Coordinates of C-alpha atoms and ligand atoms in Angstrom, one line a residue:
X1 CA 18.4 6.1 -57.0
X2 CA 21.2 6.8 -54.6
X3 CA 20.2 6.3 -51.0
X4 CA 20.8 9.2 -48.6
X5 CA 23.7 8.8 -46.2
X6 CA 24.8 11.0 -43.3
X7 CA 24.4 11.7 -39.6
X8 CA 21.4 10.1 -38.0
X9 CA 22.0 11.4 -34.4
X10 CA 24.7 12.9 -32.2
X11 CA 25.6 13.3 -28.6
X12 CA 28.1 15.5 -26.6
X13 CA 30.3 15.1 -23.6
X14 CA 32.2 17.8 -21.7
X15 CA 34.4 17.9 -18.6
X16 CA 32.7 18.6 -15.3
X17 CA 34.5 22.0 -14.8
X18 CA 35.0 25.2 -16.7
X19 CA 36.6 28.6 -16.2
X20 CA 35.0 31.9 -17.1
X21 CA 37.2 33.8 -19.6
X22 CA 36.6 37.1 -18.0
X23 CA 38.1 35.7 -14.8
X24 CA 41.1 34.3 -16.8
X25 CA 41.6 37.7 -18.5
X26 CA 41.6 39.6 -15.2
X27 CA 44.1 37.1 -13.7
X28 CA 46.4 37.6 -16.7
X29 CA 46.1 41.4 -16.7
X30 CA 44.4 41.4 -20.1
X31 CA 41.4 43.5 -21.0
X32 CA 38.5 40.9 -20.8
X33 CA 37.2 42.3 -24.1
X34 CA 40.2 40.8 -25.9
X35 CA 38.9 37.3 -25.0
X36 CA 35.2 38.0 -25.3
X37 CA 35.1 40.3 -28.3
X38 CA 38.5 39.8 -29.8
X39 CA 38.4 36.0 -29.7
X40 CA 34.6 35.6 -29.2
X41 CA 35.0 33.2 -26.2
X42 CA 32.9 33.1 -23.0
X43 CA 33.9 30.0 -21.1
X44 CA 36.5 27.2 -21.4
X45 CA 36.1 23.6 -20.4
X46 CA 38.9 22.3 -18.1
X47 CA 39.6 18.5 -18.2
X48 CA 41.3 16.9 -15.2
X49 CA 43.6 13.9 -15.7
X50 CA 40.6 11.5 -15.1
X51 CA 38.8 13.1 -18.0
X52 CA 41.1 12.0 -20.7
X53 CA 40.2 11.6 -24.4
X54 CA 39.0 8.0 -23.9
X55 CA 36.7 8.9 -21.0
X56 CA 35.2 11.8 -22.9
X57 CA 34.8 9.7 -26.1
X58 CA 33.2 6.8 -24.2
X59 CA 30.8 9.2 -22.4
X60 CA 29.6 10.8 -25.6
X61 CA 29.3 7.4 -27.4
X62 CA 27.4 5.8 -24.5
X63 CA 25.0 8.7 -24.3
X64 CA 24.4 8.4 -28.1
X65 CA 23.5 4.7 -27.9
X66 CA 21.4 5.2 -24.8
X67 CA 19.4 8.4 -25.7
X68 CA 18.8 7.2 -29.3
X69 CA 18.1 3.6 -28.4
X70 CA 20.7 2.3 -30.8
X71 CA 21.1 -1.5 -31.0
X72 CA 24.9 -2.1 -31.0
X73 CA 24.5 -5.0 -33.4
X74 CA 23.6 -2.4 -36.1
X75 CA 27.2 -1.1 -36.0
X76 CA 29.9 -2.3 -38.3
X77 CA 32.5 0.4 -37.8
X78 CA 33.8 2.5 -35.0
X79 CA 36.2 5.4 -35.8
X80 CA 37.6 7.8 -33.3
X81 CA 39.1 11.0 -34.6
X82 CA 41.6 12.5 -32.1
X83 CA 44.9 14.3 -31.8
X84 CA 44.9 13.4 -28.0
X85 CA 45.9 9.8 -28.2
X86 CA 46.8 8.0 -25.0
X87 CA 49.1 5.4 -26.5
X88 CA 51.3 5.3 -29.6
X89 CA 49.9 2.0 -30.6
X90 CA 46.5 1.1 -28.9
X91 CA 43.8 3.3 -30.3
X92 CA 41.3 5.3 -28.3
X93 CA 38.6 3.4 -30.3
X94 CA 39.6 0.0 -28.9
X95 CA 39.1 1.4 -25.3
X96 CA 35.7 2.8 -26.4
X97 CA 34.7 -0.6 -27.9
X98 CA 35.6 -2.3 -24.7
X99 CA 33.9 0.2 -22.4
X100 CA 30.7 0.1 -24.4
X101 CA 30.8 -3.7 -24.9
X102 CA 30.4 -3.2 -28.7
X103 CA 30.4 -6.2 -31.0
X104 CA 33.7 -7.8 -32.0
X105 CA 32.7 -8.0 -35.6
X106 CA 33.5 -4.4 -36.2
X107 CA 36.2 -2.4 -38.0
X108 CA 37.7 -0.3 -35.2
X109 CA 40.4 2.4 -35.7
X110 CA 41.5 5.9 -35.0
X111 CA 42.1 8.7 -37.5
X112 CA 44.7 11.3 -36.9
X113 CA 45.3 14.6 -38.7
X114 CA 45.1 17.3 -36.1
X115 CA 41.6 18.8 -36.0
X116 CA 40.7 17.3 -39.3
X117 CA 40.9 13.7 -37.9
X118 CA 37.2 13.6 -37.0
X119 CA 36.1 14.6 -40.5
X120 CA 38.5 12.1 -42.0
X121 CA 36.7 9.4 -39.9
X122 CA 33.3 10.7 -40.8
X123 CA 34.1 10.7 -44.6
X124 CA 35.4 7.1 -44.2
X125 CA 32.2 6.1 -42.6
X126 CA 29.9 8.0 -45.1
X127 CA 31.7 6.6 -48.1
X128 CA 31.8 3.1 -46.7
X129 CA 28.0 3.2 -46.3
X130 CA 27.4 5.0 -49.7
X131 CA 29.6 2.4 -51.5
X132 CA 27.4 -0.4 -50.4
X133 CA 30.2 -2.1 -48.5
X134 CA 28.5 -1.6 -45.2
X135 CA 25.6 -3.8 -46.3
X136 CA 23.1 -1.9 -44.3
X137 CA 25.2 -1.5 -41.2
X138 CA 25.9 1.8 -39.5
X139 CA 29.0 3.5 -38.2
X140 CA 29.9 5.3 -34.9
X141 CA 32.3 8.2 -35.3
X142 CA 33.6 9.9 -32.2
X143 CA 35.6 13.1 -32.2
X144 CA 37.4 13.6 -28.9
X145 CA 40.1 16.0 -27.8
X146 CA 41.7 18.1 -25.1
X147 CA 43.1 21.4 -26.5
X148 CA 46.0 22.4 -24.3
X149 CA 48.5 25.1 -24.8
X150 CA 49.7 25.8 -21.3
X151 CA 49.5 28.6 -18.7
X152 CA 50.3 32.2 -19.7
X153 CA 50.6 31.4 -23.4
X154 CA 48.9 33.3 -26.2
X155 CA 46.9 30.1 -26.9
X156 CA 45.7 29.8 -23.3
X157 CA 42.3 31.4 -23.8
X158 CA 41.7 29.1 -26.8
X159 CA 41.9 25.8 -24.9
X160 CA 38.9 23.5 -24.2
X161 CA 37.9 19.8 -24.1
X162 CA 35.1 17.5 -25.0
X163 CA 33.7 14.9 -27.4
X164 CA 31.0 14.6 -30.0
X165 CA 29.7 11.2 -31.1
X166 CA 28.0 10.8 -34.5
X167 CA 25.9 7.9 -35.7
X168 CA 26.3 7.6 -39.4
X169 CA 23.7 5.6 -41.4
X170 CA 21.3 5.5 -44.3
X171 CA 18.8 7.3 -42.1
X172 CA 20.3 10.8 -41.9
X173 CA 17.8 12.5 -39.6
X174 CA 20.3 15.3 -38.8
X175 CA 22.3 15.8 -42.0
X176 CA 22.3 14.0 -45.4
X177 CA 25.8 14.5 -46.8
X178 CA 26.1 15.4 -50.5
X179 CA 28.4 12.5 -51.2
X180 CA 31.0 13.2 -54.0
X181 CA 30.8 17.0 -53.8
X182 CA 33.4 17.7 -51.1
X183 CA 36.6 19.7 -51.9
X184 CA 39.9 19.1 -50.1
X185 CA 43.1 21.1 -49.8
X186 CA 46.3 20.2 -48.0
X187 CA 49.8 21.5 -47.5
X188 CA 52.9 20.4 -45.6
X189 CA 53.3 23.3 -43.0
X190 CA 54.3 23.8 -39.4
X191 CA 51.5 26.0 -38.1
X192 CA 50.6 23.9 -35.0
X193 CA 52.0 20.6 -33.8
X194 CA 52.6 18.5 -30.7
X195 CA 55.9 16.7 -30.6
X196 CA 55.9 13.1 -29.1
X197 CA 55.9 13.2 -25.3
X198 CA 54.5 16.7 -25.0
X199 CA 51.1 17.5 -23.5
X200 CA 51.1 21.1 -24.8
X201 CA 50.8 22.0 -28.4
X202 CA 53.4 24.2 -30.1
X203 CA 51.8 26.8 -32.3
X204 CA 52.7 29.6 -34.6
X205 CA 49.4 31.3 -33.9
X206 CA 49.1 34.0 -36.5
X207 CA 50.6 31.8 -39.2
X208 CA 48.1 29.0 -38.3
X209 CA 45.3 31.5 -39.1
X210 CA 46.8 32.2 -42.5
X211 CA 47.2 28.5 -43.2
X212 CA 43.6 27.9 -42.2
X213 CA 42.3 30.6 -44.5
X214 CA 44.5 29.4 -47.4
X215 CA 43.4 25.8 -47.0
X216 CA 39.8 26.9 -46.7
X217 CA 40.0 28.7 -50.1
X218 CA 41.2 25.6 -51.8
X219 CA 38.7 23.3 -50.2
X220 CA 35.8 25.7 -50.8
X221 CA 36.7 26.3 -54.5
X222 CA 36.9 22.5 -55.0
X223 CA 33.4 22.0 -53.5
X224 CA 32.0 24.9 -55.4
X225 CA 33.3 23.6 -58.8
X226 CA 31.5 20.3 -58.2
X227 CA 28.4 21.9 -56.7
X228 CA 28.1 24.2 -59.7
X229 CA 28.5 21.2 -62.1
X230 CA 25.7 19.4 -60.2
X231 CA 23.6 22.6 -60.2
X232 CA 23.4 22.6 -56.4
X233 CA 24.5 26.2 -56.5
X234 CA 24.8 28.7 -59.4
X235 CA 26.3 32.0 -60.3
X236 CA 23.3 34.4 -60.3
X237 CA 21.8 37.2 -58.4
X238 CA 23.4 35.8 -55.2
X239 CA 26.8 34.2 -54.8
X240 CA 27.2 30.4 -54.5
X241 CA 28.1 30.6 -50.8
X242 CA 25.1 32.8 -50.1
X243 CA 22.9 29.9 -51.4
X244 CA 23.8 27.8 -48.4
X245 CA 21.4 28.3 -45.5
X246 CA 24.2 28.2 -43.0
X247 CA 27.9 27.6 -43.1
X248 CA 29.7 25.8 -40.2
X249 CA 33.4 26.2 -39.7
X250 CA 36.1 24.6 -37.7
X251 CA 36.1 26.8 -34.5
X252 CA 39.4 27.0 -32.6
X253 CA 37.9 30.2 -31.2
X254 CA 34.7 31.8 -32.3
X255 CA 36.2 34.8 -34.0
X256 CA 38.0 32.4 -36.4
X257 CA 34.6 31.5 -37.9
X258 CA 34.1 35.2 -38.8
X259 CA 37.5 35.4 -40.4
X260 CA 36.7 32.1 -42.3
X261 CA 33.4 33.4 -43.5
X262 CA 35.0 36.6 -44.8
X263 CA 37.5 34.4 -46.7
X264 CA 34.9 32.2 -48.2
X265 CA 32.9 35.3 -49.4
X266 CA 36.1 36.7 -50.9
X267 CA 36.6 33.5 -52.9
X268 CA 33.2 34.0 -54.5
X269 CA 33.6 37.7 -55.0
X270 CA 37.0 37.2 -56.6
X271 CA 35.8 34.4 -58.9
X272 CA 32.4 35.7 -59.9
X273 CA 32.0 35.7 -63.7
X274 CA 30.7 39.0 -65.1
X275 CA 31.1 40.7 -61.7
X276 CA 31.3 44.5 -62.0
X277 CA 34.9 45.7 -61.9
X278 CA 35.6 46.6 -58.3
X279 CA 38.8 47.3 -56.4
X280 CA 40.3 44.7 -54.1
X281 CA 39.5 47.0 -51.1
X282 CA 35.8 47.2 -52.1
X283 CA 35.7 43.4 -52.4
X284 CA 37.2 43.0 -49.0
X285 CA 34.6 45.3 -47.5
X286 CA 31.8 43.3 -49.2
X287 CA 33.3 40.1 -48.0
X288 CA 33.2 41.3 -44.3
X289 CA 29.4 41.8 -44.5
X290 CA 28.2 41.6 -40.9
X291 CA 24.7 40.8 -42.2
X292 CA 26.0 37.7 -44.0
X293 CA 27.9 36.5 -40.9
X294 CA 24.8 37.0 -38.7
X295 CA 22.5 35.2 -41.1
X296 CA 24.8 32.3 -42.0
X297 CA 27.2 31.7 -39.2
X298 CA 26.6 33.4 -35.8
X299 CA 23.8 31.0 -34.6
X300 CA 26.1 28.0 -34.8
X301 CA 28.6 29.2 -32.2
X302 CA 26.7 29.0 -28.9
X303 CA 28.3 25.7 -27.7
X304 CA 31.7 26.6 -29.0
X305 CA 31.7 29.9 -27.1
X306 CA 31.0 28.0 -23.8
X307 CA 33.3 25.0 -24.3
X308 CA 36.3 26.3 -26.2
X309 CA 38.4 24.5 -28.7
X310 CA 37.8 20.8 -29.0
X311 CA 40.0 20.3 -32.0
X312 CA 38.4 17.4 -34.0
X313 CA 35.0 18.0 -32.3
X314 CA 34.8 21.7 -32.9
X315 CA 33.0 21.6 -36.2
X316 CA 30.6 19.0 -34.8
X317 CA 30.0 21.1 -31.7
X318 CA 29.0 23.9 -34.1
X319 CA 26.6 21.4 -35.9
X320 CA 25.2 20.4 -32.5
X321 CA 24.8 24.1 -31.5
X322 CA 23.1 25.0 -34.7
X323 CA 20.6 22.1 -34.8
X324 CA 19.9 22.6 -31.1
X325 CA 18.7 26.1 -31.7
X326 CA 17.5 26.0 -35.3
X327 CA 16.9 22.3 -36.2
X328 CA 13.2 22.7 -37.0
X329 CA 13.6 25.9 -39.1
X330 CA 16.4 24.4 -41.1
X331 CA 14.8 21.1 -42.1
X332 CA 15.3 20.5 -45.8
X333 CA 17.8 23.3 -46.1
X334 CA 21.4 22.8 -47.3
X335 CA 24.4 23.8 -45.2
X336 CA 28.2 24.0 -45.9
X337 CA 30.7 22.6 -43.5
X338 CA 34.4 23.4 -43.3
X339 CA 36.9 21.2 -41.5
X340 CA 40.5 22.3 -40.9
X341 CA 43.4 20.4 -39.3
X342 CA 46.8 22.0 -38.9
X343 CA 49.7 20.5 -40.6
X344 CA 47.5 21.0 -42.7
X345 CA 44.3 19.7 -44.4
X346 CA 40.9 21.2 -45.0
X347 CA 37.7 19.7 -46.5
X348 CA 34.6 21.6 -47.4
X349 CA 31.4 19.6 -47.8
X350 CA 27.7 20.1 -47.8
X351 CA 24.5 18.4 -46.6
X352 CA 20.8 18.8 -46.1
X353 CA 19.2 19.0 -42.7
X354 CA 16.8 16.2 -42.0
X355 CA 13.1 16.6 -41.0
X356 CA 13.8 14.9 -37.6
X357 CA 16.7 17.1 -36.7
X358 CA 14.8 19.1 -33.9
X359 CA 13.3 15.9 -32.4
X360 CA 16.8 14.2 -32.4
X361 CA 18.5 17.3 -30.8
X362 CA 15.8 17.5 -28.1
X363 CA 17.1 14.2 -26.8
X364 CA 20.7 15.5 -26.7
X365 CA 19.6 18.1 -24.1
X366 CA 22.7 20.2 -24.6
X367 CA 21.5 22.8 -22.1
X368 CA 21.3 20.2 -19.3
X369 CA 24.8 18.9 -20.2
X370 CA 26.3 22.4 -19.8
X371 CA 24.2 23.2 -16.7
X372 CA 25.6 20.3 -14.8
X373 CA 29.1 21.8 -15.0
X374 CA 30.9 23.6 -12.2
X375 CA 32.5 27.0 -12.6
X376 CA 36.0 27.0 -11.0
X377 CA 38.3 29.9 -10.1
X378 CA 41.5 30.6 -12.0
X379 CA 43.5 29.2 -9.1
X380 CA 41.6 25.9 -9.3
X381 CA 42.1 25.8 -13.1
X382 CA 45.8 26.4 -12.6
X383 CA 46.0 23.6 -10.0
X384 CA 44.3 21.2 -12.5
X385 CA 46.6 22.2 -15.3
X386 CA 49.7 21.6 -13.1
X387 CA 48.6 18.0 -12.2
X388 CA 50.8 15.3 -13.8
X389 CA 48.9 13.3 -16.4
X390 CA 48.7 10.3 -13.9
X391 CA 47.7 12.3 -10.8
X392 CA 44.1 11.0 -10.8
X393 CA 41.9 12.7 -8.3
X394 CA 39.7 10.4 -6.2
X395 CA 36.5 11.7 -7.7
X396 CA 33.6 9.3 -8.6
X397 CA 32.5 9.6 -12.2
X398 CA 29.7 12.1 -12.9
X399 CA 26.2 11.0 -14.0
X400 CA 26.4 8.7 -17.1
X401 CA 30.1 9.7 -17.5
X402 CA 33.2 7.6 -17.7
X403 CA 36.4 8.4 -15.8
X404 CA 39.9 7.1 -15.8
X405 CA 40.4 5.7 -12.3
X406 CA 43.6 3.7 -12.5
X407 CA 46.8 3.7 -14.5
X408 CA 49.0 0.7 -13.8
X409 CA 51.8 -0.6 -16.0
X410 CA 50.4 1.9 -18.6
X411 CA 47.2 0.0 -18.5
X412 CA 44.1 2.2 -18.1
X413 CA 41.0 1.3 -16.1
X414 CA 37.8 3.3 -16.3
X415 CA 34.6 3.5 -14.2
X416 CA 31.2 4.7 -15.3
X417 CA 28.8 6.8 -13.2
X418 CA 25.2 5.8 -13.0
X419 CA 22.7 7.4 -15.4
X420 CA 21.3 10.8 -14.4
Ligands
LIG501 N1 39.1 44.5 -27.1 C1 38.6 43.9 -28.2 N2 39.4 43.2 -29.1 C2 40.7 43.1 -28.8 C3 41.3 43.7 -27.7 C4 40.5 44.4 -26.8 N3 40.9 45.0 -25.7 N4 42.6 43.4 -27.7 C5 42.8 42.6 -28.8 N5 41.7 42.4 -29.5 C6 41.5 41.6 -30.7 C7 42.6 41.8 -31.7 O1 42.4 42.9 -32.5 C8 42.4 40.5 -32.5 O2 41.3 40.6 -33.3 P1 41.5 40.4 -34.9 O3 42.2 39.0 -35.1 O4 40.2 40.4 -35.5 O5 42.5 41.4 -35.4 C9 42.0 39.5 -31.4 O6 41.6 40.3 -30.3 C10 43.2 38.6 -30.9 O7 44.2 39.5 -30.6 P2 45.8 39.1 -30.9 O8 45.8 38.7 -32.4 O9 46.6 40.2 -30.5 O10 45.9 37.8 -30.0 P3 47.2 37.0 -29.7 O11 48.3 37.3 -30.6 O12 47.4 37.1 -28.2 O13 46.7 35.4 -29.9 C11 45.9 33.7 -31.3 C12 45.6 35.1 -30.8 C13 47.0 33.7 -32.3 C14 44.6 33.1 -31.9 C15 46.3 32.7 -30.1 O14 45.2 32.7 -29.2 C16 46.7 31.3 -30.5 O15 47.8 31.1 -30.9 N6 45.7 30.4 -30.5 C17 46.0 29.0 -30.8 C18 46.1 28.8 -32.3 C19 44.8 28.8 -33.1 O16 43.8 28.7 -32.5 N7 44.9 29.0 -34.4 C20 43.7 29.0 -35.2 C21 44.0 28.5 -36.6 S1 44.7 26.8 -36.5 C22 43.4 25.8 -36.2 O17 42.3 26.2 -36.4 C23 43.7 24.5 -35.7 C24 43.4 24.4 -34.2 O18 42.3 24.1 -33.8 C25 44.5 24.8 -33.4

C-alpha cells in the first residue's frame, strides 16, 4: 500500500507593518470600494529593507521547527521557492540553512518560476518522499516573497510580503497530497516579469489575468482527467469540481480567486458529457454561481485579504487561512489547489485534510502573528518604499523574527529577536 505523503505542519511570517487599503485608496484619489470590493483587499503588508526574503523565510522556518518541535536531524531537503532572490548565485535556502543551523547532510536549493516556484519545490519534496529516495527523511519547503510594483501604479494595491514554511513528510497531518493526479499547463508569455537589477515587477495586468485563467483551464483539465480515471471524482448529478470540499487558488488579490473559480466551473460546464444544450451565456451565468464561490472558496481568503500578494506563498497563505478557520470541519475531506506563476506555469493538484489539522493550526496562532503588526500611514509606507535596498533601519528584530542588520561587500548578516 502507498504511504501517504504531504504537509505535516506549516508556519507563517509577515513584516511588522501594514497599510490599510482604504487609506491608500483615499491617498490615491480612488474610490476605496475599488480596492475592497473590486480587488477584495483589506490590508497590505509592507516590508522594510531589513525584512528581506531571507529574513522572512528564516523567521517562518524557525517558527515551524520550534512550534512543532521538529528535530532538524529528520530533514534531508530544504527548498526555498522565491522570485525575490538576494543574489544571482547564492540561494536564499543556504542563508536559511545557516541561520537555523540545519544539518550539512541536506539537499539545499531554491526553485524559481514566478509565483509557481513554491509549488515546484513542494512537488519536488513530495515526489522525493513518495519515491522512497528520502528513506524516511522529511523536507522543509519555504515560500518567501516581496510583491512590489511601485508607488502610483495599477499594481500598487496588489503588493504584499511574507513567507510560509511547510514541513513535508509521511505524516501529512495537514494535507495528504494525491500523488500522481496533478495537472500542469505552461506557456512562454510576457504577462509579468522582473528584469535583472530591478526591484519592481513589470506587469501587463489585464493580460496576466487572461494568462492565469488559460493556464488554470489546462492544469485543471489535466488533473480532472486523472482524477476521473482514478474515480476520485465522476460526472454525475454534481460537476467534478463541485465534488471537492474546497478549492484554493493562487491569490494575487482576492477577487482573482473568484474569477479563477468561475473559470474552473466553466471548464466543467463546457466539458460535461450529456449536459443539456445551453447557450454560452447561460453557462457563464451558471459558472459565476455566488453560492458555489461562498461554499468552496470564500473562507480561504481571510489571511490573503490582510497580507496581500505574497507570490509563491499566496496559495499556502490560503491553505493556512482555510485550515485555521475550518481545519476541524474539513478533516478527511478532499480539496483542490491551483498554483500559478507568470511566465507562465500552472499546476492543479488535490489532497485530503488530515485529522490533526485543527490541532496543528492552533499552534500556528495566525491571529497573534497578525495582531502583533503595526498599522502605518500612507506617508510612512511611501517612506519605506523609497528607501534604497541597503538602507537598513536600526531596528531590533521583532519577537522570534530574523532581520537583515548588515550588508558589507554584498555579504549579508542577520540577527534574531528573542522568542515571544
Ligand atoms: N467599486 C467597486 N468595484 C470597482 C470600482 C468601484 N468604485 N472601481 C473598479 N472596480 C472593480 C472593477 O470593475 C474591476 O473588477 P472586475 O475585474 O471584476 O471587472 C476591479 O475593480 C479592478 O478594476 P480595474 O480592472 O479597473 O483595475 P486596474 O486596471 O487598475 O488594475 C489589476 C487591476 C490589473 C489587477 C492591477 O492591480 C495589476 O496589474 N495587478 C498586478 C498583476 C496581477 O495581480 N495579476 C494577476 C494575474 S498574474 C498572477 O497571478 C501572478 C502574480 O501573482 C502577479
